[in-house]
């Protein structure tokens, strides 16, 4: 049985825990404002707000109901568009109407949830950040100009920088963005005792965010025992030398982590290239690694940081280098009863780091080729290099030969060109919908050039590389 608060009402539901919240909302509760469209998390029409107690505070995220299983929402608050409606339009709804952001209205409920999620979580009223928050919401009518006008108006109207996280819900109630019942929701959720999570050491399917599982195999999951892993309230920490990332951390938590951004300031923009905001709010770091896709963005990212994985079972633990974790296509070094608990990397590995991704669309798409480079250097020479790429082999690929060549080489155009040529011979891309094998080889070379030009703009310039090709 799942116990949750749906809008204003406490409900209990005995459906299979693999049932997605979209079906609970529409079919079992009759709340049809939330739309049923793609069932893959691509369109945003089914977005809802998911609130849960984490770190002693009620926190909300806009998520896709089509990828959210009931087993993951015990003792949570689920808000549909009906739960935001009042006797008159709230300021977000009014801005969408006034700025011409609504025509047929089909996408509007999901858009409302995405905008509300932005105002619940954003540090400042940054217009570009608000646009990113609604980037996963497809609209078939307005051409998006009206939506952008509404966002610009709302960001001018409400100053989030003066609303700290601990007061944000009360402030939004005061501004009439949220109904008044939100103010006491933390007490209501605290009174619901969540059921015990299943033992992850069993043979059950381990579920973190589930964003890939429920897109790929929703019917199969109804026949399997499921173990829902606990959320991570604040899963990034430092010890003496390492940065430690909890495997249950979501991509969005990692993207916005103060500690992680101290090491890798560009991660805020880099991770905007990884799926949409509602998917990032659920997809976990551990899930991305264990899924072992050849183009896994976080696998490529952490390979260049020389990451190590902490694998645990009910009676033992071991550490495996991420470079050795991928054994073949969708094959990983994870034994029966083990799970990935944390990712470790030395903080010095982040000092010279570059991540690049090229896809058919700039945003909201999987990579044709993605790549990362970590460099330690001194006195104009490379001390250590760590180069990785996705889309060029059956696994997220680490370039052992290229990295060995780069060690103790001068930071110069000739070095970069030689490294790109060695890397070209290390890979084995295939032709597919994302591009031909020859295209991917060429793209990898260009990304290697981009890494070095970003990290060493004074020493490596495009005209030098282009003239010597």
Coordinates of C-alpha atoms in Angstrom, one line a residue:
X1 CA 0.0 0.0 0.0
X2 CA 1.2 3.5 -0.9
X3 CA 0.1 6.4 1.4
X4 CA 0.5 9.9 0.0
X5 CA -1.1 13.3 -0.1
X6 CA -2.6 14.0 -3.5
X7 CA -3.2 17.8 -3.7
X8 CA -5.2 18.4 -0.4
X9 CA -6.2 14.8 0.3
X10 CA -4.5 11.9 2.1
X11 CA -5.0 8.8 0.0
X12 CA -4.1 5.1 0.3
X13 CA -3.6 3.0 -2.9
X14 CA -3.0 -0.7 -3.2
X15 CA -1.9 -0.7 -6.9
X16 CA 1.2 -2.5 -8.0
X17 CA 4.2 -0.3 -7.0
X18 CA 5.3 -0.3 -10.7
X19 CA 2.2 1.6 -11.6
X20 CA 3.1 5.1 -12.7
X21 CA 1.7 8.1 -11.0
X22 CA 0.1 9.2 -14.3
X23 CA -2.3 6.3 -14.1
X24 CA -3.0 6.9 -10.5
X25 CA -3.9 10.5 -11.3
X26 CA -6.0 10.0 -14.4
X27 CA -7.5 6.5 -14.1
X28 CA -7.8 6.0 -10.4
X29 CA -8.4 9.5 -9.2
X30 CA -10.1 11.1 -12.2
X31 CA -7.8 14.2 -12.3
X32 CA -7.5 14.6 -16.1
X33 CA -5.8 18.0 -16.1
X34 CA -2.5 16.1 -16.2
X35 CA -2.2 14.9 -19.8
X36 CA -1.2 11.4 -21.1
X37 CA 1.0 11.7 -24.2
X38 CA 4.4 10.3 -24.8
X39 CA 5.1 8.1 -21.7
X40 CA 8.8 8.6 -22.3
X41 CA 9.4 11.9 -20.4
X42 CA 9.9 13.8 -23.7
X43 CA 7.0 16.2 -23.8
X44 CA 6.3 17.5 -20.3
X45 CA 2.5 17.3 -20.6
X46 CA 2.2 15.0 -17.6
X47 CA 4.4 17.0 -15.2
X48 CA 3.4 17.2 -11.5
X49 CA 5.0 18.5 -8.4
X50 CA 6.6 15.9 -6.1
X51 CA 7.2 17.0 -2.5
X52 CA 9.1 15.0 0.1
X53 CA 10.8 15.6 3.4
X54 CA 14.6 15.7 2.9
X55 CA 17.1 17.0 5.3
X56 CA 14.3 18.1 7.7
X57 CA 12.7 20.3 5.0
X58 CA 9.9 19.9 2.5
X59 CA 11.3 20.1 -1.0
X60 CA 9.4 20.0 -4.3
X61 CA 10.5 19.1 -7.8
X62 CA 8.6 19.2 -11.1
X63 CA 8.7 15.6 -12.4
X64 CA 7.2 13.6 -15.2
X65 CA 4.3 11.5 -13.9
X66 CA 4.7 9.0 -16.7
X67 CA 8.1 7.9 -15.4
X68 CA 7.3 8.1 -11.6
X69 CA 6.3 4.7 -10.0
X70 CA 4.0 4.5 -7.0
X71 CA 6.6 2.7 -5.0
X72 CA 8.8 5.8 -5.1
X73 CA 6.3 8.2 -3.6
X74 CA 5.3 6.8 -0.3
X75 CA 4.8 9.6 2.3
X76 CA 5.1 12.2 -0.4
X77 CA 3.0 15.1 -1.7
X78 CA 1.9 14.9 -5.3
X79 CA 0.4 18.1 -6.8
X80 CA -1.5 18.2 -10.1
X81 CA -2.7 21.4 -11.8
X82 CA -6.0 20.9 -9.9
X83 CA -4.1 21.3 -6.7
X84 CA -2.8 24.8 -7.8
X85 CA -6.1 26.1 -9.1
X86 CA -8.2 28.6 -7.0
X87 CA -11.2 30.7 -7.6
X88 CA -9.2 33.1 -9.8
X89 CA -6.0 32.8 -11.8
X90 CA -2.8 32.8 -9.8
X91 CA 0.1 35.1 -11.0
X92 CA 1.7 32.3 -13.1
X93 CA -1.6 31.5 -14.9
X94 CA -2.4 35.2 -15.4
X95 CA 1.0 35.8 -17.0
X96 CA 0.5 32.9 -19.4
X97 CA -2.9 34.2 -20.4
X98 CA -1.9 37.9 -20.7
X99 CA 1.3 37.2 -22.7
X100 CA -0.4 35.0 -25.3
X101 CA 1.3 31.8 -24.1
X102 CA -1.9 29.7 -24.3
X103 CA -3.8 28.6 -27.4
X104 CA -5.3 25.0 -27.4
X105 CA -4.3 24.7 -23.7
X106 CA -3.2 21.0 -24.0
X107 CA 0.4 21.7 -22.8
X108 CA -0.6 24.3 -20.2
X109 CA -1.0 22.1 -17.1
X110 CA 2.5 20.7 -17.5
X111 CA 3.9 24.1 -18.3
X112 CA 2.3 25.4 -15.1
X113 CA 3.9 22.7 -13.0
X114 CA 7.3 23.3 -14.5
X115 CA 7.1 27.1 -13.8
X116 CA 5.9 26.4 -10.3
X117 CA 8.8 24.1 -9.8
X118 CA 11.2 26.8 -10.9
X119 CA 9.8 29.3 -8.4
X120 CA 10.0 26.7 -5.6
X121 CA 13.7 25.9 -6.3
X122 CA 15.5 28.7 -8.1
X123 CA 18.1 30.7 -6.3
X124 CA 17.4 33.9 -8.2
X125 CA 14.8 35.1 -10.7
X126 CA 17.1 34.4 -13.7
X127 CA 15.2 34.4 -16.9
X128 CA 17.5 31.9 -18.7
X129 CA 17.3 29.5 -15.8
X130 CA 13.5 29.7 -16.0
X131 CA 13.6 29.0 -19.7
X132 CA 15.7 25.9 -19.0
X133 CA 13.1 24.8 -16.4
X134 CA 10.4 24.7 -19.0
X135 CA 12.7 23.3 -21.8
X136 CA 11.1 19.9 -21.4
X137 CA 7.6 21.2 -22.1
X138 CA 6.6 20.9 -25.8
X139 CA 4.0 23.3 -27.1
X140 CA 2.4 22.8 -30.5
X141 CA 0.7 26.1 -30.9
X142 CA 2.4 29.2 -29.5
X143 CA 5.9 29.1 -31.1
X144 CA 7.2 29.7 -27.5
X145 CA 7.5 33.5 -27.9
X146 CA 4.5 34.0 -25.6
X147 CA 5.9 31.6 -23.0
X148 CA 9.2 33.5 -23.0
X149 CA 7.3 36.8 -22.6
X150 CA 5.4 35.4 -19.6
X151 CA 8.7 34.1 -18.1
X152 CA 10.3 37.5 -18.5
X153 CA 7.4 39.2 -16.8
X154 CA 7.3 36.8 -13.9
X155 CA 11.1 37.1 -13.3
X156 CA 10.7 40.9 -13.1
X157 CA 7.7 40.6 -10.8
X158 CA 9.1 38.2 -8.2
X159 CA 12.6 38.5 -6.7
X160 CA 13.6 35.1 -5.6
X161 CA 17.0 36.2 -4.3
X162 CA 15.2 37.6 -1.2
X163 CA 13.4 34.4 -0.5
X164 CA 15.7 31.8 1.2
X165 CA 14.9 28.1 0.8
X166 CA 13.5 27.7 4.3
X167 CA 11.0 30.5 3.7
X168 CA 10.3 29.8 0.0
X169 CA 7.0 28.0 0.4
X170 CA 5.6 30.6 2.7
X171 CA 6.7 33.4 0.4
X172 CA 5.0 31.7 -2.6
X173 CA 1.8 31.4 -0.6
X174 CA 2.1 35.1 0.3
X175 CA 2.6 35.9 -3.4
X176 CA -0.5 33.7 -4.2
X177 CA 1.6 31.4 -6.5
X178 CA 0.8 28.5 -4.2
X179 CA -2.5 27.9 -2.4
X180 CA -2.5 28.4 1.4
X181 CA -2.7 24.7 2.2
X182 CA 1.0 24.3 1.2
X183 CA 2.1 26.1 4.4
X184 CA 1.1 23.2 6.7
X185 CA 2.1 20.4 4.3
X186 CA 5.4 19.6 6.0
X187 CA 3.6 18.7 9.3
X188 CA 1.1 16.6 7.3
X189 CA 3.8 14.6 5.6
X190 CA 5.8 14.1 8.8
X191 CA 2.8 12.4 10.3
X192 CA 2.8 9.7 7.6
X193 CA 5.2 6.9 8.5
X194 CA 6.9 5.8 5.3
X195 CA 7.0 2.1 4.8
X196 CA 10.4 0.4 5.0
X197 CA 12.3 0.3 1.8
X198 CA 12.9 -3.2 0.4
X199 CA 16.3 -4.8 1.1
X200 CA 18.5 -3.8 -1.9
X201 CA 20.7 -6.9 -1.3
X202 CA 18.0 -9.2 -2.6
X203 CA 17.5 -10.2 -6.3
X204 CA 14.9 -7.4 -6.7
X205 CA 15.2 -4.8 -9.4
X206 CA 16.9 -1.8 -7.8
X207 CA 15.1 1.4 -8.6
X208 CA 16.7 4.8 -8.1
X209 CA 15.1 7.4 -10.4
X210 CA 13.7 4.9 -12.8
X211 CA 13.6 7.3 -15.7
X212 CA 15.2 4.8 -18.2
X213 CA 13.5 1.7 -16.8
X214 CA 10.0 3.1 -17.1
X215 CA 10.6 4.4 -20.5
X216 CA 12.1 1.2 -21.8
X217 CA 10.3 -1.7 -19.9
X218 CA 7.2 -0.5 -18.1
X219 CA 5.2 -3.7 -18.6
X220 CA 8.0 -6.0 -17.5
X221 CA 8.5 -4.1 -14.3
X222 CA 4.9 -5.0 -13.2
X223 CA 6.1 -8.7 -13.0
X224 CA 9.3 -8.1 -11.1
X225 CA 10.0 -7.6 -7.4
X226 CA 11.2 -4.0 -7.0
X227 CA 13.5 -2.4 -4.4
X228 CA 13.1 1.4 -4.2
X229 CA 16.3 3.0 -3.0
X230 CA 16.2 5.9 -0.6
X231 CA 16.6 9.4 -1.9
X232 CA 19.8 11.3 -1.1
X233 CA 19.2 14.5 0.8
X234 CA 22.6 16.0 0.3
X235 CA 24.9 13.4 -1.3
X236 CA 28.0 15.4 -2.2
X237 CA 30.8 15.7 0.5
X238 CA 34.5 16.1 0.8
X239 CA 37.0 14.2 2.9
X240 CA 40.7 14.9 3.2
X241 CA 41.5 14.3 -0.5
X242 CA 38.3 13.1 -2.3
X243 CA 35.0 14.3 -3.5
X244 CA 32.4 11.7 -2.7
X245 CA 29.1 11.6 -4.6
X246 CA 26.3 9.4 -3.3
X247 CA 25.0 7.1 -6.1
X248 CA 21.4 8.1 -5.2
X249 CA 22.1 11.8 -6.0
X250 CA 20.1 13.1 -8.9
X251 CA 21.6 14.8 -11.9
X252 CA 19.9 18.0 -10.9
X253 CA 21.2 17.8 -7.3
X254 CA 24.7 17.3 -8.6
X255 CA 24.3 20.2 -11.1
X256 CA 23.2 22.6 -8.3
X257 CA 25.4 21.3 -5.5
X258 CA 27.5 24.1 -4.0
X259 CA 30.4 21.7 -3.2
X260 CA 30.4 20.2 -6.7
X261 CA 30.3 23.6 -8.3
X262 CA 33.3 24.7 -6.2
X263 CA 35.3 22.0 -8.0
X264 CA 33.7 22.2 -11.4
X265 CA 32.2 25.6 -12.0
X266 CA 31.1 24.8 -15.5
X267 CA 28.9 21.9 -14.4
X268 CA 25.8 24.2 -14.1
X269 CA 25.9 24.8 -17.9
X270 CA 27.4 21.4 -18.9
X271 CA 24.6 19.4 -17.3
X272 CA 21.9 21.6 -18.9
X273 CA 22.9 19.5 -22.0
X274 CA 21.8 16.3 -20.2
X275 CA 18.1 15.7 -20.6
X276 CA 15.4 18.1 -19.4
X277 CA 14.9 19.5 -15.9
X278 CA 12.1 17.1 -14.8
X279 CA 14.2 14.1 -15.9
X280 CA 17.3 15.5 -14.2
X281 CA 15.2 15.8 -11.0
X282 CA 14.7 12.0 -10.9
X283 CA 17.6 10.4 -12.8
X284 CA 20.4 9.4 -10.5
X285 CA 24.1 9.4 -11.0
X286 CA 24.3 5.7 -10.0
X287 CA 21.6 4.7 -12.5
X288 CA 23.4 6.5 -15.3
X289 CA 26.6 4.5 -14.6
X290 CA 25.0 1.1 -14.0
X291 CA 22.9 1.4 -17.1
X292 CA 26.2 1.4 -19.0
X293 CA 25.0 3.1 -22.1
X294 CA 27.9 3.7 -24.6
X295 CA 26.9 7.4 -24.6
X296 CA 26.2 7.7 -20.8
X297 CA 26.9 11.4 -20.1
X298 CA 28.0 10.9 -16.5
X299 CA 30.1 7.9 -17.2
X300 CA 32.1 9.9 -19.7
X301 CA 32.3 12.8 -17.2
X302 CA 33.5 10.7 -14.3
X303 CA 36.0 8.7 -16.4
X304 CA 38.0 11.8 -17.0
X305 CA 38.0 12.4 -13.3
X306 CA 39.6 9.0 -12.7
X307 CA 36.6 8.0 -10.5
X308 CA 36.4 5.0 -8.3
X309 CA 33.2 3.2 -7.5
X310 CA 32.3 1.9 -4.0
X311 CA 30.3 -1.4 -4.5
X312 CA 28.5 -2.8 -1.4
X313 CA 26.6 -6.0 -0.6
X314 CA 25.0 -7.0 2.7
X315 CA 28.3 -8.3 4.1
X316 CA 31.1 -6.8 2.1
X317 CA 32.3 -3.9 0.0
X318 CA 34.9 -3.3 -2.7
X319 CA 36.3 -0.5 -4.8
X320 CA 36.5 -0.6 -8.6
X321 CA 38.0 1.9 -10.9
X322 CA 35.4 3.3 -13.3
X323 CA 37.8 2.5 -16.1
X324 CA 37.5 -1.2 -15.3
X325 CA 33.8 -1.2 -14.5
X326 CA 32.5 -1.5 -18.1
X327 CA 33.2 -5.0 -19.5
X328 CA 31.3 -4.9 -22.8
X329 CA 28.1 -3.6 -24.3
X330 CA 25.7 -3.2 -21.3
X331 CA 28.0 -5.5 -19.2
X332 CA 29.4 -4.2 -15.9
X333 CA 31.5 -5.5 -13.0
X334 CA 28.6 -5.7 -10.6
X335 CA 28.1 -9.1 -8.8
X336 CA 24.9 -10.6 -7.6
X337 CA 23.7 -8.8 -4.5
X338 CA 26.0 -5.8 -5.0
X339 CA 24.9 -2.2 -5.6
X340 CA 26.7 1.0 -6.4
X341 CA 26.8 3.1 -3.2
X342 CA 29.2 6.0 -4.0
X343 CA 31.6 7.6 -6.6
X344 CA 34.9 8.9 -5.4
X345 CA 37.5 11.0 -7.2
X346 CA 40.5 13.0 -6.0
X347 CA 39.7 16.7 -5.9
X348 CA 42.8 17.7 -7.7
X349 CA 41.5 15.8 -10.8
X350 CA 39.0 18.7 -11.3
X351 CA 41.6 21.4 -11.6
X352 CA 41.9 21.3 -15.4
X353 CA 38.7 19.8 -16.8
X354 CA 36.6 20.1 -19.9
X355 CA 33.3 18.4 -21.0
X356 CA 31.9 18.6 -24.5
X357 CA 28.7 17.1 -26.0
X358 CA 27.4 17.1 -29.6
X359 CA 24.0 15.8 -30.5
X360 CA 21.5 16.2 -33.3
X361 CA 19.8 18.8 -31.1
X362 CA 21.8 21.0 -28.8
X363 CA 19.5 20.3 -25.9
X364 CA 17.3 17.4 -24.8
X365 CA 19.0 14.8 -26.9
X366 CA 21.4 11.9 -26.5
X367 CA 24.9 12.4 -27.8
X368 CA 26.3 11.6 -31.1
X369 CA 29.7 11.9 -29.4
X370 CA 30.4 13.3 -25.9
X371 CA 33.8 13.6 -24.4
X372 CA 35.7 14.8 -21.3
X373 CA 39.3 15.6 -20.7
X374 CA 41.1 16.0 -17.3
X375 CA 44.6 17.6 -17.4
X376 CA 47.2 18.1 -14.7
X377 CA 50.1 20.3 -16.0
X378 CA 53.1 22.3 -14.8
X379 CA 55.7 24.5 -16.6
X380 CA 54.0 24.2 -20.0
X381 CA 54.0 20.4 -19.9
X382 CA 51.3 17.8 -19.3
X383 CA 51.8 15.8 -16.1
X384 CA 48.7 13.6 -16.4
X385 CA 45.9 13.4 -18.9
X386 CA 42.6 11.5 -18.7
X387 CA 40.5 11.5 -21.9
X388 CA 37.1 9.8 -22.3
X389 CA 34.3 9.7 -24.9
X390 CA 30.9 8.2 -25.6
X391 CA 29.4 7.1 -28.9
X392 CA 32.7 5.7 -30.2
X393 CA 32.8 2.2 -28.7
X394 CA 30.5 -0.4 -27.2
X395 CA 31.1 1.2 -23.7
X396 CA 31.9 4.6 -22.4
X397 CA 35.5 4.7 -23.5
X398 CA 38.7 5.6 -21.8
X399 CA 41.7 6.4 -24.1
X400 CA 44.6 4.5 -22.5
X401 CA 47.0 4.9 -25.4
X402 CA 46.2 8.5 -26.0
X403 CA 46.6 9.3 -22.3
X404 CA 49.9 7.5 -22.2
X405 CA 51.2 9.5 -25.1
X406 CA 50.2 12.8 -23.6
X407 CA 52.1 12.3 -20.4
X408 CA 55.1 14.7 -20.1
X409 CA 54.4 16.2 -23.5
X410 CA 54.5 20.0 -24.2
X411 CA 51.3 21.8 -24.4
X412 CA 51.5 22.7 -28.1
X413 CA 49.5 22.3 -31.3
X414 CA 51.7 19.4 -32.5
X415 CA 50.9 17.5 -29.3
X416 CA 47.2 18.0 -29.7
X417 CA 47.2 16.9 -33.4
X418 CA 49.2 13.7 -32.5
X419 CA 46.9 12.9 -29.7
X420 CA 43.9 13.3 -31.9
X421 CA 45.4 10.9 -34.4
X422 CA 46.2 8.3 -31.8
X423 CA 42.7 8.6 -30.4
X424 CA 41.2 8.1 -33.8
X425 CA 42.8 4.7 -34.1
X426 CA 41.8 3.6 -30.6
X427 CA 38.0 3.8 -31.2
X428 CA 35.6 1.6 -33.0
X429 CA 32.4 3.6 -33.7
X430 CA 29.5 2.2 -35.7
X431 CA 27.2 4.0 -38.1
X432 CA 23.7 4.6 -36.8
X433 CA 21.0 7.2 -36.6
X434 CA 23.4 9.6 -34.8
X435 CA 25.9 9.6 -37.6
X436 CA 28.3 7.5 -39.6
X437 CA 31.4 6.0 -38.2
X438 CA 33.5 8.4 -40.2
X439 CA 31.5 11.3 -38.9
X440 CA 32.0 10.2 -35.3
X441 CA 35.8 9.9 -35.8
X442 CA 35.9 13.4 -37.2
X443 CA 33.7 14.7 -34.4
X444 CA 35.9 13.1 -31.7
X445 CA 38.9 14.9 -33.2
X446 CA 37.1 18.2 -33.1
X447 CA 36.1 17.7 -29.5
X448 CA 39.7 17.0 -28.6
X449 CA 40.6 20.2 -30.2
X450 CA 37.8 22.0 -28.3
X451 CA 39.1 20.6 -25.0
X452 CA 42.6 21.9 -25.4
X453 CA 41.5 25.3 -26.8
X454 CA 39.2 25.7 -23.8
X455 CA 41.8 24.7 -21.2
X456 CA 44.8 26.4 -22.9
X457 CA 43.5 29.3 -24.9
X458 CA 46.9 31.1 -25.0
X459 CA 48.8 28.1 -26.2
X460 CA 46.3 26.3 -28.5
X461 CA 44.3 28.2 -31.1
X462 CA 42.0 27.0 -33.8
X463 CA 44.0 28.4 -36.7
X464 CA 47.1 26.6 -35.5
X465 CA 45.3 23.2 -35.4
X466 CA 43.5 23.9 -38.7
X467 CA 46.7 24.9 -40.5
X468 CA 48.4 21.6 -39.5
X469 CA 45.6 19.1 -40.3

